[in-house]
Coordinates of C-alpha atoms in Angstrom, one line a residue:
Chain U
Q23 CA 3.9 11.0 2.9
Q24 CA 3.8 9.1 -0.4
Q25 CA 5.6 11.2 -2.9
V26 CA 4.8 9.1 -6.0
K27 CA 1.2 7.9 -6.5
Q28 CA 0.6 5.2 -9.1
S29 CA -2.7 3.9 -10.6
P30 CA -4.3 1.6 -11.3
Q31 CA -3.2 -1.1 -8.8
S32 CA -4.0 -3.8 -11.4
L33 CA -4.9 -3.8 -15.0
I34 CA -6.3 -6.5 -17.4
V35 CA -5.9 -5.9 -21.1
Q36 CA -6.7 -8.0 -24.1
K37 CA -3.8 -9.0 -26.5
G38 CA -3.3 -6.2 -28.9
G39 CA -4.8 -3.5 -26.7
I40 CA -3.3 -0.5 -25.1
S41 CA -2.2 -0.5 -21.5
I42 CA -2.0 2.8 -19.7
I43 CA -0.5 3.3 -16.2
N44 CA -0.4 6.7 -14.5
C45 CA 1.8 8.3 -11.9
A46 CA 1.7 11.6 -10.1
Y47 CA 4.5 13.2 -8.0
E48 CA 4.8 16.1 -5.6
N49 CA 8.4 17.0 -5.3
T50 CA 9.5 19.4 -8.0
A51 CA 13.1 18.5 -7.3
F52 CA 12.7 15.2 -9.2
D53 CA 14.7 15.3 -12.4
Y54 CA 14.5 11.8 -13.9
F55 CA 11.4 9.6 -14.3
P56 CA 12.1 5.9 -15.1
W57 CA 9.6 3.1 -15.5
Y58 CA 10.6 -0.4 -14.4
Q59 CA 9.2 -3.8 -15.3
Q60 CA 9.4 -6.6 -12.7
F61 CA 8.7 -10.3 -13.1
P62 CA 8.2 -12.6 -10.1
G63 CA 11.4 -13.5 -8.4
K64 CA 13.4 -10.9 -10.3
G65 CA 14.6 -7.4 -9.6
P66 CA 13.1 -4.4 -11.4
A67 CA 14.5 -3.8 -14.9
L68 CA 14.6 -0.4 -16.5
L69 CA 12.0 -0.1 -19.4
I70 CA 12.1 3.5 -20.4
A71 CA 12.9 6.8 -18.8
I72 CA 12.3 10.5 -19.4
R73 CA 13.7 13.8 -18.1
P74 CA 11.3 16.8 -17.4
D75 CA 12.4 18.9 -20.3
V76 CA 10.7 16.4 -22.7
S77 CA 7.0 15.9 -23.0
E78 CA 7.1 12.5 -24.7
K79 CA 9.5 9.6 -25.3
K80 CA 8.9 6.6 -27.4
E81 CA 10.8 3.3 -27.6
G82 CA 9.3 0.6 -29.6
R83 CA 5.8 -0.2 -28.2
F84 CA 6.5 1.8 -25.0
T85 CA 5.8 5.6 -24.7
I86 CA 6.1 7.9 -21.7
S87 CA 4.0 11.0 -21.7
F88 CA 5.1 13.7 -19.3
N89 CA 3.1 16.7 -18.0
K90 CA 5.4 18.9 -16.0
S91 CA 2.8 21.5 -15.0
A92 CA 0.4 18.8 -13.7
K93 CA 3.3 16.8 -12.2
Q94 CA 2.0 13.7 -13.9
F95 CA 3.5 11.1 -16.2
S96 CA 2.2 7.9 -17.8
L97 CA 3.3 4.8 -19.5
H98 CA 1.5 3.6 -22.6
I99 CA 2.1 0.0 -23.9
M100 CA 0.9 -0.3 -27.4
D101 CA -0.1 -3.7 -28.9
S102 CA 0.1 -5.3 -25.5
Q103 CA 1.3 -8.9 -25.5
P104 CA 1.0 -11.8 -23.0
G105 CA 4.7 -11.5 -22.4
D106 CA 4.2 -8.0 -21.1
S107 CA 2.3 -9.4 -18.1
A108 CA 4.4 -8.2 -15.1
T109 CA 4.4 -5.6 -12.4
Y110 CA 5.3 -2.1 -13.6
F111 CA 6.7 0.6 -11.3
C112 CA 7.1 4.3 -12.0
A113 CA 9.8 6.1 -10.1
A114 CA 11.0 9.7 -9.6
D115 CA 14.6 10.4 -8.9
A116 CA 16.5 13.2 -7.2
G117 CA 19.7 11.6 -6.3
K118 CA 17.8 8.5 -5.2
S119 CA 14.7 6.8 -6.5
T120 CA 11.2 7.1 -5.0
F121 CA 8.9 4.4 -6.4
G122 CA 5.2 4.1 -6.9
D123 CA 3.4 1.1 -5.4
G124 CA 3.2 -0.8 -8.7
T125 CA 0.7 -1.9 -11.3
T126 CA 0.1 -5.6 -12.0
L127 CA -0.6 -5.9 -15.7
T128 CA -2.2 -9.0 -17.1
V129 CA -2.5 -9.3 -20.9
K130 CA -5.0 -12.0 -21.9
P131 CA -4.4 -13.9 -25.1
Chain X
G12 CA 30.2 -10.2 -13.9
A13 CA 27.3 -9.8 -16.3
G14 CA 24.9 -8.2 -13.8
V15 CA 24.3 -7.5 -10.2
S16 CA 24.3 -10.6 -8.0
Q17 CA 23.0 -11.0 -4.5
S18 CA 23.4 -13.7 -1.9
P19 CA 21.8 -15.5 -0.3
R20 CA 18.7 -15.5 -2.5
Y21 CA 16.5 -16.6 0.4
K22 CA 17.2 -16.2 4.1
V23 CA 15.0 -17.4 7.0
A24 CA 15.9 -16.0 10.4
K25 CA 14.5 -16.4 13.8
R26 CA 13.4 -13.3 15.5
G27 CA 16.4 -11.7 17.3
Q28 CA 19.0 -13.2 15.0
D29 CA 21.5 -11.1 13.1
V30 CA 21.7 -11.5 9.3
A31 CA 24.1 -10.3 6.6
L32 CA 23.1 -9.8 3.0
R33 CA 25.7 -9.5 0.2
C34 CA 25.6 -7.5 -3.0
D35 CA 28.1 -7.8 -5.9
P36 CA 27.6 -4.8 -8.2
I37 CA 28.5 -4.6 -11.9
S38 CA 32.3 -4.2 -12.1
G39 CA 33.3 -0.6 -12.3
H40 CA 30.0 0.8 -11.1
V41 CA 30.6 3.7 -8.7
S42 CA 27.2 4.0 -7.2
L43 CA 25.4 1.3 -5.1
F44 CA 21.9 1.4 -3.6
W45 CA 20.0 -0.7 -1.2
Y46 CA 16.2 -0.9 -1.3
Q47 CA 13.6 -2.7 0.8
Q48 CA 10.6 -4.1 -1.0
A49 CA 7.6 -5.2 1.1
L50 CA 5.1 -7.6 -0.4
G51 CA 2.9 -5.9 -3.0
Q52 CA 4.7 -2.6 -2.7
G53 CA 7.4 -0.7 -4.6
P54 CA 11.0 -0.6 -3.5
E55 CA 11.9 1.9 -0.8
F56 CA 15.3 3.5 -0.6
L57 CA 17.5 2.5 2.3
T58 CA 21.0 3.8 1.6
Y59 CA 23.4 4.9 -1.1
F60 CA 27.2 4.5 -1.6
Q61 CA 29.5 6.3 -3.9
N62 CA 32.6 4.1 -4.0
E63 CA 33.3 3.3 -0.4
A64 CA 31.6 6.4 1.0
Q65 CA 28.1 6.1 2.4
L66 CA 26.6 9.4 1.2
D67 CA 23.0 8.8 2.2
K68 CA 21.6 6.5 4.9
S69 CA 18.3 8.4 5.4
G70 CA 16.2 5.4 4.5
L71 CA 17.5 3.0 7.1
P72 CA 14.5 2.3 9.3
S73 CA 16.4 1.9 12.6
D74 CA 19.9 1.6 14.1
R75 CA 19.6 -2.2 13.7
F76 CA 20.3 -1.7 10.0
F77 CA 23.9 -1.2 9.0
A78 CA 25.5 -1.2 5.5
E79 CA 29.1 -1.1 4.4
R80 CA 31.1 -1.1 1.2
P81 CA 34.7 -1.0 2.5
E82 CA 36.6 -1.4 -0.8
G83 CA 34.1 0.3 -3.1
S84 CA 32.8 -2.8 -4.7
V85 CA 31.0 -5.5 -2.7
S86 CA 28.5 -4.3 -0.2
T87 CA 26.9 -5.9 2.8
L88 CA 23.7 -5.0 4.5
K89 CA 23.5 -6.2 8.1
I90 CA 20.4 -6.4 10.2
Q91 CA 20.8 -6.9 13.9
R92 CA 18.2 -8.5 16.2
T93 CA 15.8 -9.1 13.3
Q94 CA 12.1 -8.4 13.8
Q95 CA 9.1 -9.8 11.9
E96 CA 8.6 -6.4 10.3
D97 CA 12.0 -6.8 8.7
S98 CA 10.6 -9.5 6.4
A99 CA 10.9 -8.2 2.9
V100 CA 12.9 -8.5 -0.3
Y101 CA 16.1 -6.5 -0.1
L102 CA 17.3 -5.2 -3.5
C103 CA 20.7 -4.0 -4.4
A104 CA 21.2 -1.8 -7.5
S105 CA 24.4 -0.3 -9.1
S106 CA 24.9 2.5 -11.5
A107 CA 27.8 4.0 -13.4
G108 CA 26.5 7.4 -12.6
T109 CA 27.5 9.6 -9.7
G110 CA 26.4 12.8 -8.1
G111 CA 22.9 14.1 -7.8
T112 CA 21.4 12.8 -11.0
I113 CA 21.0 9.1 -11.5
I114 CA 21.4 7.4 -14.8
E115 CA 20.3 3.8 -15.3
Q116 CA 20.3 1.6 -12.2
F117 CA 20.8 -2.1 -12.6
F118 CA 19.0 -4.2 -10.0
G119 CA 20.0 -7.6 -8.6
P120 CA 17.4 -10.4 -8.1
G121 CA 17.1 -9.5 -4.4
T122 CA 17.3 -11.5 -1.1
R123 CA 14.0 -12.5 0.3
L124 CA 14.3 -12.3 4.1
T125 CA 11.7 -14.1 6.2
V126 CA 11.8 -13.5 10.0
L127 CA 9.9 -16.1 12.0

């Protein structure tokens, strides 16, 4: 049973646009929700993370919105740049990480 | 070292061979995780160490998979009698956090295993 569902599978955005990736979880024991960025041939790197007692967290161009009652959270990338083209994974942690299946983002110049 | 390192970066094995994958975590990091990442999918948890103790091995897919961290630093993931379905990228991550709540995990570049 997939505990973290991520959508869309792929996303194409124009430079300067907003990229939005969504995740939903089922296990209410999760207490930490990180987003990772992964480039080909590299391991995932932490981008931004949130705990469930906060509804929004912003770091630079990256924002997480968290809806505890709906068990959903999303990543917004403002002013998307071609260098943001990568695969993004959401995860939910409860002592160990459960990852979504990833979203391949392409930002066109 | 500056980050988590893994070796080898690429491994090709014939079906039935045994393989050993090494992870060097960030110095001083207590927690160490192994994940398996199939092509086009997210990483899946395999096992977790706190120092030398293997506290969670619930993700190991079969008894052909074995992990150890005897001195609480370097870890080895061993796969016996490899099968084609074992082909994946094996990721190692370390964290300064302990206990039930994880803080930031730092991932290595992974070892890409191909079983022919």
